[in-house]
Coordinates of C-alpha atoms in Angstrom, one line a residue:
X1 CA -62.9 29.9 13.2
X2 CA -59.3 29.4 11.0
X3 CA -56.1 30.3 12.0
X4 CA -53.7 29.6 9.6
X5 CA -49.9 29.7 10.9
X6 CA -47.3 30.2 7.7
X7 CA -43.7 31.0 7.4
X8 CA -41.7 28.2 8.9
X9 CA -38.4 26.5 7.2
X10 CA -35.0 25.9 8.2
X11 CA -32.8 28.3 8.9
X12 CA -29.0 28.7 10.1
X13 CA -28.4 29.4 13.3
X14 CA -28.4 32.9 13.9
X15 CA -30.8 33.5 11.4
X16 CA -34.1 35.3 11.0
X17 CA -37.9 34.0 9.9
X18 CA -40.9 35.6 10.0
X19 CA -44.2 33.7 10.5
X20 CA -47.6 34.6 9.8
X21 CA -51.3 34.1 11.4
X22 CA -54.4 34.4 9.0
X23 CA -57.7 34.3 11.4
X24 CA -60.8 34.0 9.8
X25 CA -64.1 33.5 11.2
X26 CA -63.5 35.6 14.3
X27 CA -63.7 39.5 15.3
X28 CA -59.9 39.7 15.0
X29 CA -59.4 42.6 16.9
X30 CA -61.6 41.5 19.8
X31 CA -58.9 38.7 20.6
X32 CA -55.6 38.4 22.3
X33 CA -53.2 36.5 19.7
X34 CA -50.4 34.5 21.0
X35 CA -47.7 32.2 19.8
X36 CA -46.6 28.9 21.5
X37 CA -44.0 26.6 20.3
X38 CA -43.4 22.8 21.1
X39 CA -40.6 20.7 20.4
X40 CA -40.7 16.6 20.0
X41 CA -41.3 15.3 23.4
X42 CA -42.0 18.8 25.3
X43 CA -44.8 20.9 26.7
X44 CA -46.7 23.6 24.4
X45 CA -44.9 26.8 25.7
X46 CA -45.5 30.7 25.3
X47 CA -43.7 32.5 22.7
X48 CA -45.3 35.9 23.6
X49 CA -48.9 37.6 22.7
X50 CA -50.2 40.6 21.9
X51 CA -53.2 42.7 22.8
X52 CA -56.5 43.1 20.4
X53 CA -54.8 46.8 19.4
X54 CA -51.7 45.9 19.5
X55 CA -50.3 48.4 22.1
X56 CA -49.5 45.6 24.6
X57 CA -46.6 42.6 23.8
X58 CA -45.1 40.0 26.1
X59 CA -42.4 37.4 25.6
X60 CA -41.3 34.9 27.2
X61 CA -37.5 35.5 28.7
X62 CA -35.8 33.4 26.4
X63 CA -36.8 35.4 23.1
X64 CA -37.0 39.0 24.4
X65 CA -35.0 41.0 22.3
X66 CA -35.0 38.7 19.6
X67 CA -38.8 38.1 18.7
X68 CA -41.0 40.6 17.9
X69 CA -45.0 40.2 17.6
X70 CA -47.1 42.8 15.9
X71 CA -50.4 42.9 14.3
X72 CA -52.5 44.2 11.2
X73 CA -56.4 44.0 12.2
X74 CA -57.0 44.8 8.8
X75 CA -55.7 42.1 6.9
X76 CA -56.5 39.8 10.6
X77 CA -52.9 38.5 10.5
X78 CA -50.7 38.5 13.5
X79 CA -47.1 38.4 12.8
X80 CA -43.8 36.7 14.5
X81 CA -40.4 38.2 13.7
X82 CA -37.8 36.0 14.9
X83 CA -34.3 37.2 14.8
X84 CA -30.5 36.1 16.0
X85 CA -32.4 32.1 16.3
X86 CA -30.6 29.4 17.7
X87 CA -31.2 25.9 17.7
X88 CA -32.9 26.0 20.8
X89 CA -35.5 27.8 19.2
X90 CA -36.3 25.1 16.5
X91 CA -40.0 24.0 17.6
X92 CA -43.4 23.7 16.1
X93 CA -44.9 27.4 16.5
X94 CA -48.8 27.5 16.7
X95 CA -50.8 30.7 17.1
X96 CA -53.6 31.3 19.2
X97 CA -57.2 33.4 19.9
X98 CA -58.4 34.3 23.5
X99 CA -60.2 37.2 24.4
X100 CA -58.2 38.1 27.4
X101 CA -54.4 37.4 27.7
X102 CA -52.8 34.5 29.5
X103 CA -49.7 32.5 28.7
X104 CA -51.5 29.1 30.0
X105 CA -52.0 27.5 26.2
X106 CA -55.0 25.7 27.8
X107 CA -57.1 28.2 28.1
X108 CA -56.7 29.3 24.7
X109 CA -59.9 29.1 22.5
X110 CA -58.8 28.4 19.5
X111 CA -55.7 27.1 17.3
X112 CA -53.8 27.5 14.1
X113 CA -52.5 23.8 12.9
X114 CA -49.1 24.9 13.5
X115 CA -45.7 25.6 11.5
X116 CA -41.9 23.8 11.6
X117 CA -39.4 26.1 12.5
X118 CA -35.6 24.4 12.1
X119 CA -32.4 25.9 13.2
X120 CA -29.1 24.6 12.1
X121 CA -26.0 24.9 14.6

């Protein structure tokens, strides 16, 4: 199994990025997809996840109404919109496979190798 996280870069604050999830070597659409972000010196924390068809999203507080996840199990990519970012955002964002949802990153199967997101004040 691959997932490969793309799309990071700095940004100004305020700002928009979108980052992408290529999974390979999975049923994509039998998994949850999730993002998590971690910043130098801080836990792994949930960004949000979607479900296998894409019906279902959650977010964490902090980026509702800013982030939006979607999904094409066609191409197997899972996608992060990120809009109106501040520098609070600015994190490593990974994505991640399970085949049922939960925002605890340890029980997450498997891992994409992560992408830099910077926001400038």
């Amino acid at each position: 199994v691959q997932l490969q996280a793309s799309g990071g870069g700095m940004v100004q604050g305020g700002g928009s990025l979108r980052l992408s999830c290529a999974a390979s070597g999975l049923t994509f659409s039998d998994y949850v997809m999730a993002w998590f972000r971690q910043a130098p010196g801080k836990e792994r924390d949930f960004v949000g996840s979607i479900s296998q068809s894409g019906s279902s999203t959650y977010y964490t507080g902090s980026v509702k109404g800013r982030f939006t996840i979607s999904r094409d199990n066609a191409k197997n990519t899972v996608f992060l919109q990120m809009n109106s970012l501040k520098p609070e955002d600015a994190a490593t964002y990974y994505c991640a496979a399970r085949p049922r949802y939960t925002s605890d990153p340890y029980l997450y199967n498997y891992w994409g190798q992560g992408t830099q997101v910077t926001v400038s004040s």
